[in-house]
Amino acid sequence: MNRQRGMALLLVLWALALLTLLLGALVVEVRQQVALGFWQREHTRATLAAEAGMNLAVRALSDPAANRRWITDGRTQTLRFDDASLQVSVRSERGKLDLNAASATDVSRLLTALGASPTQARTVAAALDQRRAVGQPPLRALEELRDLAGMSAPLYEGLLDQVTVWSGMALPDPAFATGVLRRALHLPDIQPLGVDAGPIVGIRSQAYLPDGITAVVDSTVLLLPMDSGTRPFRVVRYNE
């Protein structure tokens, strides 16, 4: 009898231990789901705030008063939207190296300035030349860079802020170019005031929420005339 009672007690204790483990695992899973749901909600909110920053930039670029329009040389503007802090910068696509129009030599120089070895720079530049050979369609998206022979992930990320496929210019306008690009191509240091930035700009908007969650929206937009009766801009590239 005592032995049977002992076995029964062991079974009860084992069942309680198993139940405790199951309940503990359930609590952990519920907490993880709650945390994930909170992060997703807040990240969505941060992304919407970053998109609001993009719209605020377009409005500032379209201001009827020329002295209030933002200068499109990449300088950062600090804004507020609801409870989010925004860091927004705008750069004219004319200040970037056009992959469809630039010489292979200039492309190679930029690649070297971004850390590519001479061999890697020549390989990528040659692959780009082959890609845009006679009869080939022009590059229509920056993401096509990933497919070029010799391209690496770090080099691709470094190129994104320096190149374009929308300006049509063989050389970037130094008034809007980055310091890296000016040094690589030996361009003069020109102030952007009074220089035509063109209708296509790249906008980077980063939102910071009070809880520490952030979101970044990188876009390229075509600015349209305010009296066109349509939306004042068209997004030609969007990445978050």
Short mmCIF file of N, CA and C in Angstrom, two decimals, residues 133-207:
data_model
loop_
_atom_site.label_atom_id
_atom_site.label_comp_id
_atom_site.label_asym_id
_atom_site.label_seq_id
_atom_site.Cartn_x
_atom_site.Cartn_y
_atom_site.Cartn_z
N ALA A 133 26.07 48.09 -73.63
CA ALA A 133 26.58 48.05 -75.00
C ALA A 133 25.46 48.42 -75.98
N VAL A 134 25.87 48.73 -77.21
CA VAL A 134 24.90 49.12 -78.24
C VAL A 134 23.84 48.02 -78.40
N GLY A 135 22.60 48.44 -78.43
CA GLY A 135 21.51 47.49 -78.57
C GLY A 135 20.89 47.06 -77.26
N GLN A 136 21.58 47.34 -76.16
CA GLN A 136 21.06 46.99 -74.84
C GLN A 136 20.19 48.13 -74.31
N PRO A 137 19.11 47.81 -73.59
CA PRO A 137 18.31 48.88 -72.98
C PRO A 137 19.08 49.54 -71.85
N PRO A 138 18.80 50.80 -71.56
CA PRO A 138 19.50 51.46 -70.46
C PRO A 138 19.14 50.85 -69.11
N LEU A 139 20.00 51.03 -68.14
CA LEU A 139 19.67 50.60 -66.79
C LEU A 139 18.48 51.44 -66.30
N ARG A 140 17.52 50.77 -65.70
CA ARG A 140 16.32 51.47 -65.24
C ARG A 140 16.18 51.46 -63.72
N ALA A 141 17.02 50.68 -63.05
CA ALA A 141 16.94 50.60 -61.59
C ALA A 141 18.34 50.40 -61.02
N LEU A 142 18.59 51.03 -59.87
CA LEU A 142 19.90 50.90 -59.24
C LEU A 142 20.16 49.46 -58.82
N GLU A 143 19.11 48.71 -58.56
CA GLU A 143 19.28 47.32 -58.12
C GLU A 143 19.97 46.45 -59.17
N GLU A 144 19.98 46.89 -60.42
CA GLU A 144 20.67 46.13 -61.47
C GLU A 144 22.17 46.06 -61.23
N LEU A 145 22.69 46.96 -60.41
CA LEU A 145 24.12 46.93 -60.08
C LEU A 145 24.52 45.62 -59.43
N ARG A 146 23.59 45.02 -58.69
CA ARG A 146 23.92 43.78 -57.97
C ARG A 146 24.35 42.67 -58.91
N ASP A 147 23.87 42.71 -60.15
CA ASP A 147 24.14 41.62 -61.10
C ASP A 147 25.47 41.77 -61.84
N LEU A 148 26.16 42.89 -61.63
CA LEU A 148 27.41 43.11 -62.35
C LEU A 148 28.53 42.25 -61.78
N ALA A 149 29.35 41.71 -62.65
CA ALA A 149 30.50 40.91 -62.21
C ALA A 149 31.42 41.76 -61.35
N GLY A 150 31.87 41.18 -60.24
CA GLY A 150 32.79 41.87 -59.34
C GLY A 150 32.12 42.69 -58.26
N MET A 151 30.80 42.88 -58.35
CA MET A 151 30.10 43.69 -57.36
C MET A 151 29.99 42.93 -56.03
N SER A 152 30.24 43.64 -54.93
CA SER A 152 30.09 43.07 -53.59
C SER A 152 29.00 43.84 -52.86
N ALA A 153 28.48 43.24 -51.79
CA ALA A 153 27.41 43.89 -51.02
C ALA A 153 27.86 45.23 -50.43
N PRO A 154 29.05 45.30 -49.78
CA PRO A 154 29.47 46.60 -49.24
C PRO A 154 29.66 47.67 -50.31
N LEU A 155 30.20 47.27 -51.46
CA LEU A 155 30.41 48.24 -52.55
C LEU A 155 29.07 48.72 -53.10
N TYR A 156 28.13 47.81 -53.23
CA TYR A 156 26.79 48.18 -53.71
C TYR A 156 26.14 49.18 -52.77
N GLU A 157 26.21 48.92 -51.47
CA GLU A 157 25.61 49.84 -50.50
C GLU A 157 26.27 51.21 -50.56
N GLY A 158 27.58 51.23 -50.76
CA GLY A 158 28.28 52.51 -50.85
C GLY A 158 27.92 53.29 -52.10
N LEU A 159 27.60 52.58 -53.17
CA LEU A 159 27.28 53.24 -54.44
C LEU A 159 25.91 53.90 -54.44
N LEU A 160 24.98 53.38 -53.66
CA LEU A 160 23.59 53.83 -53.76
C LEU A 160 23.43 55.33 -53.60
N ASP A 161 24.21 55.95 -52.72
CA ASP A 161 24.09 57.40 -52.51
C ASP A 161 24.86 58.22 -53.54
N GLN A 162 25.63 57.55 -54.40
CA GLN A 162 26.51 58.27 -55.32
C GLN A 162 26.08 58.20 -56.77
N VAL A 163 25.20 57.27 -57.11
CA VAL A 163 24.88 57.04 -58.53
C VAL A 163 23.39 57.18 -58.79
N THR A 164 23.07 57.30 -60.06
CA THR A 164 21.68 57.47 -60.49
C THR A 164 21.50 56.85 -61.87
N VAL A 165 20.27 56.70 -62.29
CA VAL A 165 19.97 56.30 -63.67
C VAL A 165 18.98 57.29 -64.29
N TRP A 166 18.85 58.47 -63.65
CA TRP A 166 17.80 59.40 -64.06
C TRP A 166 18.29 60.78 -64.50
N SER A 167 19.56 61.09 -64.39
CA SER A 167 19.99 62.45 -64.74
C SER A 167 20.30 62.61 -66.22
N GLY A 168 20.86 61.59 -66.86
CA GLY A 168 21.24 61.68 -68.26
C GLY A 168 22.50 62.48 -68.50
N MET A 169 23.22 62.84 -67.42
CA MET A 169 24.42 63.67 -67.54
C MET A 169 25.68 62.81 -67.46
N ALA A 170 26.65 63.12 -68.31
CA ALA A 170 27.90 62.36 -68.30
C ALA A 170 28.71 62.62 -67.03
N LEU A 171 28.58 63.82 -66.49
CA LEU A 171 29.26 64.17 -65.24
C LEU A 171 28.24 64.75 -64.27
N PRO A 172 28.38 64.48 -62.97
CA PRO A 172 27.46 65.07 -62.00
C PRO A 172 27.68 66.57 -61.86
N ASP A 173 26.63 67.27 -61.48
CA ASP A 173 26.75 68.70 -61.19
C ASP A 173 27.45 68.83 -59.84
N PRO A 174 28.63 69.44 -59.80
CA PRO A 174 29.39 69.52 -58.54
C PRO A 174 28.66 70.29 -57.44
N ALA A 175 27.69 71.12 -57.80
CA ALA A 175 26.96 71.88 -56.79
C ALA A 175 26.16 70.97 -55.87
N PHE A 176 25.80 69.77 -56.36
CA PHE A 176 24.96 68.86 -55.58
C PHE A 176 25.67 67.54 -55.26
N ALA A 177 26.90 67.37 -55.71
CA ALA A 177 27.62 66.12 -55.51
C ALA A 177 28.15 65.99 -54.08
N THR A 178 28.32 64.76 -53.65
CA THR A 178 28.93 64.50 -52.34
C THR A 178 30.42 64.81 -52.40
N GLY A 179 31.03 64.97 -51.23
CA GLY A 179 32.47 65.18 -51.18
C GLY A 179 33.24 64.02 -51.78
N VAL A 180 32.74 62.80 -51.54
CA VAL A 180 33.40 61.61 -52.09
C VAL A 180 33.43 61.67 -53.61
N LEU A 181 32.31 62.04 -54.20
CA LEU A 181 32.21 62.08 -55.66
C LEU A 181 33.05 63.22 -56.24
N ARG A 182 33.04 64.36 -55.58
CA ARG A 182 33.85 65.48 -56.08
C ARG A 182 35.33 65.14 -56.07
N ARG A 183 35.77 64.51 -54.97
CA ARG A 183 37.20 64.17 -54.88
C ARG A 183 37.57 63.08 -55.89
N ALA A 184 36.69 62.09 -56.05
CA ALA A 184 37.00 60.99 -56.96
C ALA A 184 37.11 61.46 -58.41
N LEU A 185 36.27 62.42 -58.80
CA LEU A 185 36.24 62.88 -60.19
C LEU A 185 36.92 64.23 -60.37
N HIS A 186 37.53 64.74 -59.29
CA HIS A 186 38.23 66.03 -59.34
C HIS A 186 37.30 67.16 -59.79
N LEU A 187 36.12 67.21 -59.19
CA LEU A 187 35.14 68.24 -59.51
C LEU A 187 35.35 69.45 -58.61
N PRO A 188 35.02 70.64 -59.09
CA PRO A 188 35.18 71.84 -58.25
C PRO A 188 34.14 71.88 -57.14
N ASP A 189 34.46 72.59 -56.08
CA ASP A 189 33.54 72.76 -54.96
C ASP A 189 32.69 74.01 -55.23
N ILE A 190 31.45 73.79 -55.64
CA ILE A 190 30.56 74.89 -56.03
C ILE A 190 29.37 74.94 -55.08
N GLN A 191 28.98 76.12 -54.66
CA GLN A 191 27.81 76.28 -53.80
C GLN A 191 26.53 76.09 -54.62
N PRO A 192 25.53 75.44 -54.04
CA PRO A 192 24.32 75.12 -54.80
C PRO A 192 23.32 76.26 -54.95
N LEU A 193 23.51 77.36 -54.26
CA LEU A 193 22.56 78.47 -54.32
C LEU A 193 22.43 78.99 -55.75
N GLY A 194 21.19 79.04 -56.23
CA GLY A 194 20.94 79.55 -57.56
C GLY A 194 21.16 78.57 -58.68
N VAL A 195 21.59 77.35 -58.38
CA VAL A 195 21.84 76.34 -59.40
C VAL A 195 20.58 75.49 -59.57
N ASP A 196 20.19 75.23 -60.81
CA ASP A 196 19.00 74.44 -61.10
C ASP A 196 19.22 72.99 -60.68
N ALA A 197 18.38 72.52 -59.76
CA ALA A 197 18.53 71.16 -59.24
C ALA A 197 17.84 70.12 -60.10
N GLY A 198 17.00 70.56 -61.04
CA GLY A 198 16.28 69.61 -61.87
C GLY A 198 15.06 69.04 -61.16
N PRO A 199 14.24 68.29 -61.88
CA PRO A 199 12.97 67.81 -61.32
C PRO A 199 13.04 66.49 -60.55
N ILE A 200 14.19 65.81 -60.58
CA ILE A 200 14.28 64.50 -59.93
C ILE A 200 15.25 64.59 -58.75
N VAL A 201 14.77 64.19 -57.58
CA VAL A 201 15.58 64.27 -56.36
C VAL A 201 15.48 62.96 -55.59
N GLY A 202 16.53 62.69 -54.84
CA GLY A 202 16.52 61.56 -53.91
C GLY A 202 16.23 62.08 -52.51
N ILE A 203 15.31 61.43 -51.81
CA ILE A 203 14.92 61.85 -50.46
C ILE A 203 15.18 60.70 -49.49
N ARG A 204 15.89 61.00 -48.42
CA ARG A 204 16.10 60.02 -47.35
C ARG A 204 15.45 60.57 -46.09
N SER A 205 14.50 59.82 -45.56
CA SER A 205 13.76 60.25 -44.37
C SER A 205 13.86 59.17 -43.30
N GLN A 206 14.40 59.55 -42.13
CA GLN A 206 14.53 58.61 -41.02
C GLN A 206 13.71 59.12 -39.84
N ALA A 207 12.86 58.24 -39.32
CA ALA A 207 11.98 58.59 -38.20
C ALA A 207 12.46 57.89 -36.93
#
